Short mmCIF file of C-alpha atoms and ligand atoms in Angstrom, two decimals:
data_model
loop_
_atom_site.label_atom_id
_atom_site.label_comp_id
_atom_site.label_asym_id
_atom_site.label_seq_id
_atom_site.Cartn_x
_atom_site.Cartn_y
_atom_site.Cartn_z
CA UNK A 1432 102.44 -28.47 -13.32
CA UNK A 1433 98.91 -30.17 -14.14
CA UNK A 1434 96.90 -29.19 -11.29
CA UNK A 1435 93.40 -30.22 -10.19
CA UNK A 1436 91.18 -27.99 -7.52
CA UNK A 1437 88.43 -29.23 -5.92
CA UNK A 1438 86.34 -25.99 -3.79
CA UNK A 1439 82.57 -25.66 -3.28
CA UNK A 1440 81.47 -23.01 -5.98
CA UNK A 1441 79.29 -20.92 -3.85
CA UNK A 1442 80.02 -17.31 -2.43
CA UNK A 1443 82.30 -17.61 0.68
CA UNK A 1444 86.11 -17.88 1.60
CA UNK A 1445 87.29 -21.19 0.70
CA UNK A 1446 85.57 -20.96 -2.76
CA UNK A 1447 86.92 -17.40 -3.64
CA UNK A 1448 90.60 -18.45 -2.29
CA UNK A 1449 90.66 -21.42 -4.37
CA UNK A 1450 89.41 -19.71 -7.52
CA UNK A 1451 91.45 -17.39 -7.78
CA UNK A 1452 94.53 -19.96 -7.13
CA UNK A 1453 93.48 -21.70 -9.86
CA UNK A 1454 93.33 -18.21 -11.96
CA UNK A 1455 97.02 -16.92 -10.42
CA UNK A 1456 98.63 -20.17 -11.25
CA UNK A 1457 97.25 -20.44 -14.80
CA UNK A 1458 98.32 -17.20 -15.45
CA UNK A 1459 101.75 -18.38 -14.30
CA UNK A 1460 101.69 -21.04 -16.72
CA UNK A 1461 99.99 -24.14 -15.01
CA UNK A 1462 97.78 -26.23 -16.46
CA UNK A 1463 94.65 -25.81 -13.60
CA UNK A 1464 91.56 -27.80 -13.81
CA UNK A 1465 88.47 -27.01 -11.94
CA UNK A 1466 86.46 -30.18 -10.33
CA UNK A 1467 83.41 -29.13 -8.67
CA UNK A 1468 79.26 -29.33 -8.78
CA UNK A 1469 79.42 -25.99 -10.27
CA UNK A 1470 80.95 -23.41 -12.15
CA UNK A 1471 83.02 -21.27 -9.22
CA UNK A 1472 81.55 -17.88 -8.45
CA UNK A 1473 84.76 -15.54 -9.31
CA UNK A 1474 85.70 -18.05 -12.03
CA UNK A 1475 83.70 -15.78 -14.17
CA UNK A 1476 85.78 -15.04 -17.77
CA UNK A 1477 87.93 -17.45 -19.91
CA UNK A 1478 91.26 -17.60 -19.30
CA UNK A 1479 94.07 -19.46 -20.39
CA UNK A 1480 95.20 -23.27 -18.85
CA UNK A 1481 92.36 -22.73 -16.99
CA UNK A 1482 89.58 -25.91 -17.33
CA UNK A 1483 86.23 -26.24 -15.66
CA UNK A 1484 85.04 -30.30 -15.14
CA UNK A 1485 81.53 -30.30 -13.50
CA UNK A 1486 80.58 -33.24 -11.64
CA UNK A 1487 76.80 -34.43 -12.10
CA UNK A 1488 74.77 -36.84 -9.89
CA UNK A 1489 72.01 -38.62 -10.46
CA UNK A 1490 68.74 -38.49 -8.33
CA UNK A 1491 67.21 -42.10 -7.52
CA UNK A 1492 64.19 -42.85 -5.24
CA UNK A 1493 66.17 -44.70 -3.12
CA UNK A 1494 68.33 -42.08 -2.42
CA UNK A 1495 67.17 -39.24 0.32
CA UNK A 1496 70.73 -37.24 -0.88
CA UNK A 1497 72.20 -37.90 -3.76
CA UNK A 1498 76.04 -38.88 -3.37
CA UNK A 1499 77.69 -36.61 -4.52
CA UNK A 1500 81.71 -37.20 -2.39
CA UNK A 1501 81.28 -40.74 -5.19
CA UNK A 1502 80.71 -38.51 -8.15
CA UNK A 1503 83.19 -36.01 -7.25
CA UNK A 1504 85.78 -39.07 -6.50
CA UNK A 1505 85.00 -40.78 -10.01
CA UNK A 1506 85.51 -37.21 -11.57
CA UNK A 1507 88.59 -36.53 -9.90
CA UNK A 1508 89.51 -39.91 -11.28
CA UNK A 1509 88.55 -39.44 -14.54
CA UNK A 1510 90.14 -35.77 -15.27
CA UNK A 1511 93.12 -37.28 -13.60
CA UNK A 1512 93.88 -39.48 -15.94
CA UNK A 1513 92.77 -37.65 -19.01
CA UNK A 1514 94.86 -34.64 -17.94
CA UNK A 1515 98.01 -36.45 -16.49
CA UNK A 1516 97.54 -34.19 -12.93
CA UNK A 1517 100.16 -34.68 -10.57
CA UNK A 1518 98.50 -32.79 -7.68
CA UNK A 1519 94.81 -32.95 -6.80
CA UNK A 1520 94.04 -29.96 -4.29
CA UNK A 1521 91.11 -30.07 -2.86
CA UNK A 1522 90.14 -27.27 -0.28
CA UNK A 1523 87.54 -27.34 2.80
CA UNK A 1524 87.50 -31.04 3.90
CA UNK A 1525 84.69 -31.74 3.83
CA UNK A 1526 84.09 -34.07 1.95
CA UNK A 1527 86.81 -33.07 -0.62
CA UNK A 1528 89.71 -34.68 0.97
CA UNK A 1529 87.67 -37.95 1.39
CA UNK A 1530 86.43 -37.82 -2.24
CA UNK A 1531 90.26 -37.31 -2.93
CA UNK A 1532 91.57 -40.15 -0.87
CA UNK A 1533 88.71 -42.43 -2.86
CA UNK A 1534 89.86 -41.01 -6.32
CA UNK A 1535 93.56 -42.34 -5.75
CA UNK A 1536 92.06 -45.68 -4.91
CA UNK A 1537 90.46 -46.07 -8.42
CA UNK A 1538 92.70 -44.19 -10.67
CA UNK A 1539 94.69 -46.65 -12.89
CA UNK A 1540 97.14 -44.06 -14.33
CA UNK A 1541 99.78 -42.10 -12.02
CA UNK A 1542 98.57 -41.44 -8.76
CA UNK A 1543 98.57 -37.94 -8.06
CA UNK A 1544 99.60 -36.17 -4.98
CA UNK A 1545 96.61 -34.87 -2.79
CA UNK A 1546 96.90 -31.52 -1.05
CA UNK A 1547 94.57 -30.64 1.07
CA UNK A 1548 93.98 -26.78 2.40
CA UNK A 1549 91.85 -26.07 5.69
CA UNK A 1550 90.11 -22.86 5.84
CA UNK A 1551 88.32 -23.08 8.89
CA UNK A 1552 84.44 -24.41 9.71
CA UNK A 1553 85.88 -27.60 8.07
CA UNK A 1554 87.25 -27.56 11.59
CA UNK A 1555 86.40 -25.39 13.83
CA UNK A 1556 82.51 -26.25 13.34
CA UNK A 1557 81.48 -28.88 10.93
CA UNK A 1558 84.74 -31.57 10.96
CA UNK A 1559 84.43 -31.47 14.91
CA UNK A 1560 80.93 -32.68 14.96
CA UNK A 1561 80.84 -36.39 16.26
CA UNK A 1562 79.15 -37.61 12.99
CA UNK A 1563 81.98 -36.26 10.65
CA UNK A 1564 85.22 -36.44 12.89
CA UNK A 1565 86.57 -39.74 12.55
CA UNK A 1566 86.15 -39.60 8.71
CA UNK A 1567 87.78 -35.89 8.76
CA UNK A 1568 90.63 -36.70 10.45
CA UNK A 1569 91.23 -40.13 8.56
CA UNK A 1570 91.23 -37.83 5.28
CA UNK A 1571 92.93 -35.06 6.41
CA UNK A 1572 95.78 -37.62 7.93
CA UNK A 1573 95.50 -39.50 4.49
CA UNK A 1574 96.54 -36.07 2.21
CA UNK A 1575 100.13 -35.90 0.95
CA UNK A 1576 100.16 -32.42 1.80
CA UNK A 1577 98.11 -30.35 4.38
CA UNK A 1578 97.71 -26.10 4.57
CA UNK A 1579 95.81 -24.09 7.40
CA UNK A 1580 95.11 -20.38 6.51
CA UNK A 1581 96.48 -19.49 9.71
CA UNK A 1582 98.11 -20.27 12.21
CA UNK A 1583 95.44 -19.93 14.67
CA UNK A 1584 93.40 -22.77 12.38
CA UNK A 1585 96.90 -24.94 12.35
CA UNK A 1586 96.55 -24.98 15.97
CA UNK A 1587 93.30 -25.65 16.17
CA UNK A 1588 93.65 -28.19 13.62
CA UNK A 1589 96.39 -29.96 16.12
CA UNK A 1590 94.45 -30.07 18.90
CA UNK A 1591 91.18 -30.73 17.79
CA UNK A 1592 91.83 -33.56 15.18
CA UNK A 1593 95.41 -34.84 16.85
CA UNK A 1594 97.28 -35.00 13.34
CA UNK A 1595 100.59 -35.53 13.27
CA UNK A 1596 101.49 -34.62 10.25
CA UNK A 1597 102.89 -31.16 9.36
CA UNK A 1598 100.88 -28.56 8.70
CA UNK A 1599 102.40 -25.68 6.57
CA UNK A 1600 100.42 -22.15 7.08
CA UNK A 1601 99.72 -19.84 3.69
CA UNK A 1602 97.53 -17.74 4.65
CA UNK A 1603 94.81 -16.01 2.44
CA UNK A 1604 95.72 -13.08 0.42
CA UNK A 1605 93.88 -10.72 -2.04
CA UNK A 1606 93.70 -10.44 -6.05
CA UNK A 1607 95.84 -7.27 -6.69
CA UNK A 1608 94.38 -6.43 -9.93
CA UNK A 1609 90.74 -6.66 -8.26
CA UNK A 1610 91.29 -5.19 -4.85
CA UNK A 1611 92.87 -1.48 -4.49
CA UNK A 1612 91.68 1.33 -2.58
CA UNK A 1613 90.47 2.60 -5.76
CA UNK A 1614 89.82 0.13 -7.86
CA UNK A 1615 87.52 0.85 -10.27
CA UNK A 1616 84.80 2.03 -7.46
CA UNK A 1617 81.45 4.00 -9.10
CA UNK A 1618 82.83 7.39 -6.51
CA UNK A 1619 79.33 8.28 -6.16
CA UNK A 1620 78.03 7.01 -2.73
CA UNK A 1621 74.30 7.49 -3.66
CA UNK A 1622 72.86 5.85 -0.96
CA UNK A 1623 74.77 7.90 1.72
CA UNK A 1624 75.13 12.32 2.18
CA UNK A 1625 78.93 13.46 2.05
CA UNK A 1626 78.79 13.85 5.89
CA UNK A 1627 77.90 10.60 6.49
CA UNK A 1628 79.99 7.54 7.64
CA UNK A 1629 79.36 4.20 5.52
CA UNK A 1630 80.49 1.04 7.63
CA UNK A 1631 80.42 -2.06 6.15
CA UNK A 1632 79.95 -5.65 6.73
CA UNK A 1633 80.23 -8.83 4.03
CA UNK A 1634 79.72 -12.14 5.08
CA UNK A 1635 77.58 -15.64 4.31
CA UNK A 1636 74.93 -14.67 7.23
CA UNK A 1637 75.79 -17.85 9.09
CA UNK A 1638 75.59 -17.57 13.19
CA UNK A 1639 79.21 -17.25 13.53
CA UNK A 1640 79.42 -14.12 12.09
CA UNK A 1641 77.20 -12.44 14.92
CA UNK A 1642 75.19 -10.40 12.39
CA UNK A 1643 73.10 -8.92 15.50
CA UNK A 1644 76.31 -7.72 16.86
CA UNK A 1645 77.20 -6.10 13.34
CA UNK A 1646 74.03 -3.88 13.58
CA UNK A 1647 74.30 -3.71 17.59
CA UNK A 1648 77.49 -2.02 16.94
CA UNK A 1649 76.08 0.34 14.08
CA UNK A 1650 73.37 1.41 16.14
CA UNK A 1651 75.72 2.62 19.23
CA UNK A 1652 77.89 4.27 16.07
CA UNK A 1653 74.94 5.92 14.52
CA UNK A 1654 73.85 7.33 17.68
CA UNK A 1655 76.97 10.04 17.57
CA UNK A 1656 77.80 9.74 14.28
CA UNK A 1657 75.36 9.99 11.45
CA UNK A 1658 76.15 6.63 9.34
CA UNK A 1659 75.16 4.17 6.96
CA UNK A 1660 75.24 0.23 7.43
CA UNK A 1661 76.34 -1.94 3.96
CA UNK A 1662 75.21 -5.28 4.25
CA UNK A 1663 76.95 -7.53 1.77
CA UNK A 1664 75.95 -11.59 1.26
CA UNK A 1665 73.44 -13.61 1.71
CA UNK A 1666 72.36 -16.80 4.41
CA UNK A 1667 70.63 -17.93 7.11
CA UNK A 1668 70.41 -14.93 9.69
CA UNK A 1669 69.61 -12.60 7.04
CA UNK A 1670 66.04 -12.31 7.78
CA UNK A 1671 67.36 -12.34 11.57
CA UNK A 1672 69.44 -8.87 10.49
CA UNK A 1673 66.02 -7.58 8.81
CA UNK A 1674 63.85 -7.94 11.58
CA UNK A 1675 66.63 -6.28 13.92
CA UNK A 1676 67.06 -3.75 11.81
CA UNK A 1677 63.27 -2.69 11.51
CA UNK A 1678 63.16 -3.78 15.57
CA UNK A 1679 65.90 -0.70 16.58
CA UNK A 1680 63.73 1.48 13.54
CA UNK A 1681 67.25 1.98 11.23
CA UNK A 1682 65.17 1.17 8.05
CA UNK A 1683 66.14 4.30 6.66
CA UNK A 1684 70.21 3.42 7.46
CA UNK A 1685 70.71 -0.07 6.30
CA UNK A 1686 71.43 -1.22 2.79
CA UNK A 1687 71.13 -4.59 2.03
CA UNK A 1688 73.33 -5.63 -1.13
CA UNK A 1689 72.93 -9.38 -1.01
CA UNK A 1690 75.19 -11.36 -2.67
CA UNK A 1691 77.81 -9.14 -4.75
CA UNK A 1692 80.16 -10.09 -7.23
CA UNK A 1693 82.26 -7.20 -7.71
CA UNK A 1694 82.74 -6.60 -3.78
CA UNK A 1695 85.78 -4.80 -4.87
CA UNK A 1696 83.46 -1.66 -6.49
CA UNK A 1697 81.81 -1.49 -3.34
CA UNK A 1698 84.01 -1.87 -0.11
CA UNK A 1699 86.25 1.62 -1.54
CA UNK A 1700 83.21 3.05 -0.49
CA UNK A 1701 83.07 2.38 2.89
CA UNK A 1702 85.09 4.04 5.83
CA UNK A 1703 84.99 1.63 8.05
CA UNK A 1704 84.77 -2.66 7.98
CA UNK A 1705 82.99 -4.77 10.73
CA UNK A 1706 83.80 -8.61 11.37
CA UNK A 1707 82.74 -9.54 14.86
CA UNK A 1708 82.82 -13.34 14.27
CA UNK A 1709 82.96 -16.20 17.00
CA UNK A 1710 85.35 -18.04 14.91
CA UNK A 1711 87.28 -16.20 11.92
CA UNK A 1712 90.31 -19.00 11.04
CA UNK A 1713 91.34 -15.88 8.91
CA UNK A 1714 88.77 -13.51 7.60
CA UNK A 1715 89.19 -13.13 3.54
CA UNK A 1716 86.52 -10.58 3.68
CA UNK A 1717 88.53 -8.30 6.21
CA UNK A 1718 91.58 -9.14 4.21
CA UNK A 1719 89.92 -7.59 0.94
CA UNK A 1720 88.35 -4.39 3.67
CA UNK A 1721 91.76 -3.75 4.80
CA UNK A 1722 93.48 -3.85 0.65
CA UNK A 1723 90.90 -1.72 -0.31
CA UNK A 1724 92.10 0.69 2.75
CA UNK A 1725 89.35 0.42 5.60
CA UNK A 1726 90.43 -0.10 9.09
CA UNK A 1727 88.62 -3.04 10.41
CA UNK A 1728 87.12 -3.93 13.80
CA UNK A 1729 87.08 -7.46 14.72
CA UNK A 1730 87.32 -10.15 17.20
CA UNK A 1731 90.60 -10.99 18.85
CA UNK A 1732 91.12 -14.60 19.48
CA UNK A 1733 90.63 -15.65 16.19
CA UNK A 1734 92.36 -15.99 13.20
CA UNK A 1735 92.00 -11.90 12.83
CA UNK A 1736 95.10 -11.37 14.93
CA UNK A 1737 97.42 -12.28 11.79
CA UNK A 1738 95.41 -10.04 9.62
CA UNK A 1739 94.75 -7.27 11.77
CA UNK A 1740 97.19 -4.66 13.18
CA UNK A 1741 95.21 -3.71 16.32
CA UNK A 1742 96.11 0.26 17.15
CA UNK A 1743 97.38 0.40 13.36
CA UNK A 1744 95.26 -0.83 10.97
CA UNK A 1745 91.71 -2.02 12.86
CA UNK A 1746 90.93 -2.79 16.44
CA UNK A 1747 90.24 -6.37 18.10
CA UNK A 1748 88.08 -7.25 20.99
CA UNK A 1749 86.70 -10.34 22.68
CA UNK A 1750 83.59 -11.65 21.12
CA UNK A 1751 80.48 -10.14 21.87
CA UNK A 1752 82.03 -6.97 23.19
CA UNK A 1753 80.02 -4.66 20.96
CA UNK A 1754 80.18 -1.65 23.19
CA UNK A 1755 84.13 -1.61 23.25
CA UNK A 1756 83.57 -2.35 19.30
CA UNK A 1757 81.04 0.47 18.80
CA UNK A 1758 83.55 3.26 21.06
CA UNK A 1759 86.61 2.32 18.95
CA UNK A 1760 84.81 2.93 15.63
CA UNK A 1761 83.74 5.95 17.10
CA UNK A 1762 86.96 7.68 18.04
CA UNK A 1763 88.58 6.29 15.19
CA UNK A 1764 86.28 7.82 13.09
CA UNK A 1765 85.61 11.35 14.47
CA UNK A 1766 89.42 11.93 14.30
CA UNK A 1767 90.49 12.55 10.42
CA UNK A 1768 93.96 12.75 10.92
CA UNK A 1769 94.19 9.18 12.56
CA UNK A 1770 91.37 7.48 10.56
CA UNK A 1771 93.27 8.96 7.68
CA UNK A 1772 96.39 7.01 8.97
CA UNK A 1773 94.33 3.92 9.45
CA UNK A 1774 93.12 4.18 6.14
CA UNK A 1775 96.93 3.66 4.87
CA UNK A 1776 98.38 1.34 7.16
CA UNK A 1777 95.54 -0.98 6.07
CA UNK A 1778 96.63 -1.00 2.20
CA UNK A 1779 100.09 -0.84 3.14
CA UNK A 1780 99.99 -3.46 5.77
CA UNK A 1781 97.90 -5.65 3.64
CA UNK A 1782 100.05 -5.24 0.47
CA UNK A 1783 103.18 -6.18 2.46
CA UNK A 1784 101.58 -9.06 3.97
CA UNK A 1785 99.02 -10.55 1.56
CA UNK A 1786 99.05 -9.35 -2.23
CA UNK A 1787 98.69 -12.73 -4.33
CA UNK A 1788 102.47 -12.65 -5.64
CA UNK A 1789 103.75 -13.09 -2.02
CA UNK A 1790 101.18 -15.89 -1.38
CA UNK A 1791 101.05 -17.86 -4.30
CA UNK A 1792 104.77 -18.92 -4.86
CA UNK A 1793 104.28 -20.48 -1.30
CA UNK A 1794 101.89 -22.18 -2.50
CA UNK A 1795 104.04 -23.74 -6.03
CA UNK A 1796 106.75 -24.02 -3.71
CA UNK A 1797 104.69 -26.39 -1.58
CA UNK A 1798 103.64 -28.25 -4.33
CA UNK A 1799 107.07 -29.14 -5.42
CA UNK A 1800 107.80 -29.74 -2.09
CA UNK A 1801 105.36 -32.72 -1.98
CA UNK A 1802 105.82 -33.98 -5.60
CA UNK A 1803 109.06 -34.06 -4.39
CA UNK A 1804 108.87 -36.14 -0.88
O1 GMT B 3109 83.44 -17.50 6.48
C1 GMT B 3109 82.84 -18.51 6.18
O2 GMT B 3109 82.07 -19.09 6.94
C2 GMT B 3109 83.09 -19.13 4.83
C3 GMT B 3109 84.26 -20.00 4.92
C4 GMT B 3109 84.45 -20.80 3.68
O3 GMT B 3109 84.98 -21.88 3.82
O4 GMT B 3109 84.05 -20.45 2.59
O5 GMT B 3109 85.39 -19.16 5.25
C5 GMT B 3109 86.49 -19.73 5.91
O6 GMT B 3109 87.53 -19.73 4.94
C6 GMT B 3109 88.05 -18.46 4.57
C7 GMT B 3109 89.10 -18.65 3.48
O7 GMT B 3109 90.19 -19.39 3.92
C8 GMT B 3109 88.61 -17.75 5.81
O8 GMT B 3109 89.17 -16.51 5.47
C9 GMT B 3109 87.46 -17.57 6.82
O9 GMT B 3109 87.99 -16.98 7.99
C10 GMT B 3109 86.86 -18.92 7.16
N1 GMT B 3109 85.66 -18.71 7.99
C11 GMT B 3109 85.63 -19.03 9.28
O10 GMT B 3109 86.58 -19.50 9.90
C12 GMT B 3109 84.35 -18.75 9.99
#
């Protein structure tokens, strides 16, 4: 198939999942082409079928933001055409699917089928704010196709936006050749002593991902257990998490990473994975914890509860109870045998659930599926 993606390029869920769809299904044979303001951040070698189409936009006085959903539209156009696509998938909906539903308007070739994938603030956060909800839900309604990461999103998705239309769940999954417990991780953990715990946290810094929580629950861990906080990614409440951090005086126990690349060379060195979001539609970055065997604590009532195995794999509790958080890590991690256990079940669990080549024929069968319909 001749397949066009549409993601934002930036570190963060949506961008990785569609990246390395593109990468999966060219190395499967597609023909995948790349639309976006940028170069993706994991689309980072050459590869084969794989094509990269950035979309500029011009400044003007006149303009306070330069609009960008018509240069993305006229580019989707364009590479349509030139490239014969037959599917334009654009994921996050904002404002891809409405740049898509624009693009069919102008092509002049065949019009191509539009897919479009929900991850989750597209939602959950920025789609249900008044100024963007009627246009969200006219382009999500307008796509040929429509995926939710979850089930928990689909829902959400339902209620929230009132679309009729079906929604077919593929959830996330994880690059198996990236993401292993040992995949090519430096062993040396030279930030940390051999007696100490390492717990770690990667995320975009945004509100919803209750970064004082993250080191609220470190600190009560720390306390019994002499420990080390990773803090992987970059955004807003990152100086928040600094200034917390020096406030409860565990300078000397957080590492800040910032935005990493190879996540996968770091997370084996961890023992232990913390994600107590508000919202989590899925949680990619527990997903990649769990393959590279760490137990994960999390927040139940989100999207988590399809990825995690509470009492198996991780543990799950409301949001905002750190203390319940902070006891679980605790036991888990002052008894060998069972973190030990932990430690497996979450490969295991993870392989059997979400390693690419069970997620990404749903996603070709899908496609068919809608070229065909
Ligand atoms: O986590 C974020 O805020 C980033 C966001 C994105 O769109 O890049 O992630 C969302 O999409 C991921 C991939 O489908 C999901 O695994 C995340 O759970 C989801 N984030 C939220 O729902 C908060």
């Amino acid at each position: 198939m001749n397949i066009g993606i549409t993601c934002y390029p930036v570190a963060g869920g949506s961008g990785i999942v569609a990246t390395e769809l593109g990468q999966k299904l060219a190395a499967r044979g597609h023909q995948v082409h790349f639309i976006s303001y940028a170069l993706p951040f994991r689309l980072d070698s050459y590869q084969q079928n794989l094509y990269f189409h950035g979309v500029e936009t011009t400044a003007y006085p006149l303009f306070k933001h330069p609009p960008y959903t018509l240069s993305l539209a006229a580019k989707m156009a364009e590479v349509t055409c030139q490239y014969n696509l037959e599917i334009l998938h654009v994921h996050y909906a904002i404002p891809h699917a409405t740049s898509a539903f624009l693009a069919k308007q102008l092509i002049t070739c065949k019009i191509p089928k539009i897919i479009t994938t929900l991850h989750g603030t597209d939602i959950t956060l920025v789609g249900s704010d008044p100024s963007y909800y009627d246009i969200t839900r006219f382009s999500i309604n307008a796509s040929d196709g429509i995926t939710a990461v979850s089930t928990y999103l689909a829902d959400e998705t339902k209620n929230v936006f009132k679309i009729e239309k079906p929604i077919k769940v593929i959830h996330n999954f994880y690059d198996s050749a990236r993401f292993s417990p040992d995949s090519q991780a430096c062993k040396r953990r030279s930030f940390a002593e051999d007696t100490e715990f390492v717990i770690a946290h990667i995320s975009n810094f945004r509100p919803v991902k209750r970064i004082i929580d993250v080191i609220d629950i470190f600190d009560r861990i720390h306390k019994v257990l002499p420990s080390k906080l990773l803090l992987i990614g970059e955004g807003p409440d990152a100086i928040l998490a600094r200034r917390q951090v020096t406030k409860k005086n565990l300078t000397d126990r957080v590492i800040f990473l910032g935005n990493q690349n190879r996540v996968e060379a770091v997370l084996p060195l961890a023992d232990l994975f913390l994600l107590p979001s508000e919202e989590e539609s899925f949680g990619l970055a527990a997903l990649e914890a769990l393959a590279c065997g760490l137990p994960v604590i999390g927040t139940s009532g989100t999207g988590l509860v399809e990825v995690v195995e509470a009492g198996v794999n991780g543990f799950l509790f409301p949001v905002g109870h750190t203390a319940e958080m902070a006891q679980a890590g605790i036991e888990l991690l002052s008894d060998s045998k069972r973190l030990a256990g932990f430690k497996e079940a979450a490969h295991t669990l993870s392989a059997e659930r979400f390693r690419d080549d069970k997620i990404v024929p749903q996603y070709e069968e899908f496609y068919r599926q809608v070229l065909n319909g």
